XYZ file of N, CA and C in Angstrom:
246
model
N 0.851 -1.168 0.000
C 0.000 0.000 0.000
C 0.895 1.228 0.000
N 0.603 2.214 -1.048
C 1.803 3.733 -1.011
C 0.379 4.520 -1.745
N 1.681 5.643 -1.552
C 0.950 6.547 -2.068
C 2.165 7.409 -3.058
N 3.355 6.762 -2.750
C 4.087 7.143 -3.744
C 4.137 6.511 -5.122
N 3.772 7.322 -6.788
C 3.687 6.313 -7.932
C 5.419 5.923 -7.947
N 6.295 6.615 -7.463
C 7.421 5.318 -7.890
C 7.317 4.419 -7.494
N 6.908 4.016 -6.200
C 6.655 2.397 -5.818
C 6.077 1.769 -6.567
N 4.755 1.861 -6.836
C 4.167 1.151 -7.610
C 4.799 0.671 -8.974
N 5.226 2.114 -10.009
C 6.109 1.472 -10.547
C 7.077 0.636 -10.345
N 7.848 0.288 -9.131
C 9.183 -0.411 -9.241
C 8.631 -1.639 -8.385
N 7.458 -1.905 -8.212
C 6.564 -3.206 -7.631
C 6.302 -3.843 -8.802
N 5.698 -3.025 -9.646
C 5.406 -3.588 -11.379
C 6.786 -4.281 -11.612
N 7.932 -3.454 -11.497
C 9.430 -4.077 -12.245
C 9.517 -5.256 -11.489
N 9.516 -5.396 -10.172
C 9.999 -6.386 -9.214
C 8.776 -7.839 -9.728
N 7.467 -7.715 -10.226
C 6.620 -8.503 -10.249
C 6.275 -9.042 -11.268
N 7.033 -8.607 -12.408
C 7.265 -9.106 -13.844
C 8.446 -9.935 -14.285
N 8.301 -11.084 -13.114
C 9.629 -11.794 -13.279
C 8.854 -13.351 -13.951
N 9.850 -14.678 -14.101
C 9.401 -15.498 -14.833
C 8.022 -15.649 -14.555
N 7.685 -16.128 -13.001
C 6.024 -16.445 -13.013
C 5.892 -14.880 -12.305
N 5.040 -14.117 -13.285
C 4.761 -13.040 -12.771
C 3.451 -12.853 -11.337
N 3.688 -11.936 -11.165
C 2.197 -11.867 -9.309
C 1.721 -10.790 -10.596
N 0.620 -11.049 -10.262
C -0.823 -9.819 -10.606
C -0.551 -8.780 -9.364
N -0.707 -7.322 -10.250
C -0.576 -6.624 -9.365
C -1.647 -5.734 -9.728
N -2.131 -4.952 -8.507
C -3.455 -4.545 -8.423
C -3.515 -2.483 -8.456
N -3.388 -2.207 -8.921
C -3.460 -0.584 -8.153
C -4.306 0.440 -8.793
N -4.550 1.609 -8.126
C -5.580 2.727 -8.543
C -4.879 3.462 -9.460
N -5.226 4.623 -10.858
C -4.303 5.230 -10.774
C -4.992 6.457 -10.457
N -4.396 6.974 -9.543
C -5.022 7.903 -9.013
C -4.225 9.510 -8.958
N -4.291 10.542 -8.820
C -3.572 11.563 -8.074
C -2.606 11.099 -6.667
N -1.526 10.401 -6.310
C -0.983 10.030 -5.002
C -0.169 11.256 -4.703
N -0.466 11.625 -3.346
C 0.478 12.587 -2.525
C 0.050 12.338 -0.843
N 0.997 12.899 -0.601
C 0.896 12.725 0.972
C -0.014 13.941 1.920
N -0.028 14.718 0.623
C -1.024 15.456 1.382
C -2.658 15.484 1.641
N -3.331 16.299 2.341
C -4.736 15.433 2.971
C -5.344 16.532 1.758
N -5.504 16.041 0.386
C -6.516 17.294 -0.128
C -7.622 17.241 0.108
N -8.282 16.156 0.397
C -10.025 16.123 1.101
C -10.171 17.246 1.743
N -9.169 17.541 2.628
C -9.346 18.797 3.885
C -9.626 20.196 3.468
N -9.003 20.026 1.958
C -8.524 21.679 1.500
C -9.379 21.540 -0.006
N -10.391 20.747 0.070
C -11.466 21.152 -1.033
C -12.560 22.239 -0.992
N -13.005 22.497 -1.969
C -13.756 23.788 -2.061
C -15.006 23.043 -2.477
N -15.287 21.794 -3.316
C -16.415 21.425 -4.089
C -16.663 20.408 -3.246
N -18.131 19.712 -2.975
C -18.135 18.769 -2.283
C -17.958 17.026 -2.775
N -18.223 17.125 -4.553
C -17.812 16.221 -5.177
C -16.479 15.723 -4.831
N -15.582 16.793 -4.604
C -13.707 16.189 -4.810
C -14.069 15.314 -3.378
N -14.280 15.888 -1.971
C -14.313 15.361 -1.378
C -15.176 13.913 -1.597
N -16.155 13.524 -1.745
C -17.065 12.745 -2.247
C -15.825 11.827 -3.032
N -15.177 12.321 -4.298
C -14.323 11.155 -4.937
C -13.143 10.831 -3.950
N -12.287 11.607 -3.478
C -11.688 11.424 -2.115
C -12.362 10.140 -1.602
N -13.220 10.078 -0.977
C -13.905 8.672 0.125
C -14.078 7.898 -0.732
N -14.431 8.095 -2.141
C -14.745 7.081 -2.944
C -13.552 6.077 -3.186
N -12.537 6.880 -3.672
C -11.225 6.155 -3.693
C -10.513 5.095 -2.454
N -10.502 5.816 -1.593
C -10.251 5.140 -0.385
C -11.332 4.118 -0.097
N -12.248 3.821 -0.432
C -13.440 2.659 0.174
C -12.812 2.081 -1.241
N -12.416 2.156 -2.444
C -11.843 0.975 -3.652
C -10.929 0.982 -3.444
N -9.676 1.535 -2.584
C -8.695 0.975 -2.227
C -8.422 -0.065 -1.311
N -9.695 -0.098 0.010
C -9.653 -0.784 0.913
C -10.427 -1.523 0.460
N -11.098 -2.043 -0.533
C -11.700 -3.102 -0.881
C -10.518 -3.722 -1.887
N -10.049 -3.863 -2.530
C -8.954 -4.050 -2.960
C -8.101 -4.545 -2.222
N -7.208 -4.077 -1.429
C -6.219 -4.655 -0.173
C -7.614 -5.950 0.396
N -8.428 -5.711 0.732
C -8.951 -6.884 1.529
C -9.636 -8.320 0.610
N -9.387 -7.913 -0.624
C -9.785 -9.041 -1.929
C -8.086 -9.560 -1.772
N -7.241 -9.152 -1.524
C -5.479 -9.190 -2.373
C -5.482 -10.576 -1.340
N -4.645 -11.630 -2.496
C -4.244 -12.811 -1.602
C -3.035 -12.488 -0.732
N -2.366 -11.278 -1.659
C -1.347 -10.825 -0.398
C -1.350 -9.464 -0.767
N -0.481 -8.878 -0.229
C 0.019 -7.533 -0.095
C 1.417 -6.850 0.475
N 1.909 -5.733 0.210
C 2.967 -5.699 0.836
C 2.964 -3.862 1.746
N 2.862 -3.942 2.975
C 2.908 -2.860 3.300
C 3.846 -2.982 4.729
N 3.724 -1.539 5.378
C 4.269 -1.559 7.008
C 3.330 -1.196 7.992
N 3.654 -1.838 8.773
C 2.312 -2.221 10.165
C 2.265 -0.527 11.303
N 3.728 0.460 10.768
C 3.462 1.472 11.313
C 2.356 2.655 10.718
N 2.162 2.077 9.729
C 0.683 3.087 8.850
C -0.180 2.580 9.313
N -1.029 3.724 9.533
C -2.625 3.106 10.062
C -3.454 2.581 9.014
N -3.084 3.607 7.975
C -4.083 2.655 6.685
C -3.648 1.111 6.704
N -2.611 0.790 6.467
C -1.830 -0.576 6.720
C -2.109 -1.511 7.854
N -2.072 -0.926 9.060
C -2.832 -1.584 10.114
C -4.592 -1.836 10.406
N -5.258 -0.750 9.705
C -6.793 -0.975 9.347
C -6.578 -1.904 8.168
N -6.010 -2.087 7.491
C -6.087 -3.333 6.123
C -5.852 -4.708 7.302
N -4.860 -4.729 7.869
C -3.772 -6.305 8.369
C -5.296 -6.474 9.757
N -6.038 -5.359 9.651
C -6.822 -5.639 11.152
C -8.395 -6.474 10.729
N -8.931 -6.087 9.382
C -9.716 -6.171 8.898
C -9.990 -7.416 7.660
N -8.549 -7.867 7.637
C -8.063 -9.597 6.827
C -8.507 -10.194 8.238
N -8.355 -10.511 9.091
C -8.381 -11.487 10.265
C -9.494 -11.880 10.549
C-alpha cells in the first residue's frame, strides 16, 4: 500500500519476473497530502472517500500484499483480513 507512484512502478518491475504476481493498483492523483481537507467542491471530497473505500476493498480481496504495520491505513487493512 503507497501513495508514492514510484513504488508502484518499481513493484510492477519487481513482479514481472518469470512467473509473474498480478498486481493490483488505482491510478489515481498520489500525494501525501490530505486534499479532502482543502477542497472547495463537495464532489472532490465525495471522490476522495470514494477512492479510499476501492482501495480498501482491494487490499482486503489481495491474496497478499505488501505494506508496514506502522501506517494506520496498513494496520486498518492487516486488522480487517483477520
Amino acid at each position: 500500500s503507497t501513495e508514492d507512484p514510484l513504488v508502484v512502478l518499481e513493484a510492477l518491475k519487481l513482479c514481472a519476473a518469470k512467473d509473474p504476481w498480478k498486481v493490483i493498483y488505482t491510478k489515481a492523483d498520489r500525494n501525501n497530502k490530505d486534499s479532502w481537507m482543502h477542497v472547495e467542491k463537495r464532489g472532490a471530497a465525495r471522490r476522495e472517500v470514494m477512492l479510499a473505500m476501492m482501495n480498501l476493498e482491494l487490499a482486503l480481496e489481495a491474496d497478499a500484499w505488501v505494506c508496514t504495520l506502522t501506517s494506520n491505513w496498513c494496520r486498518l487493512i492487516d486488522e480487517l483480513r483477520m
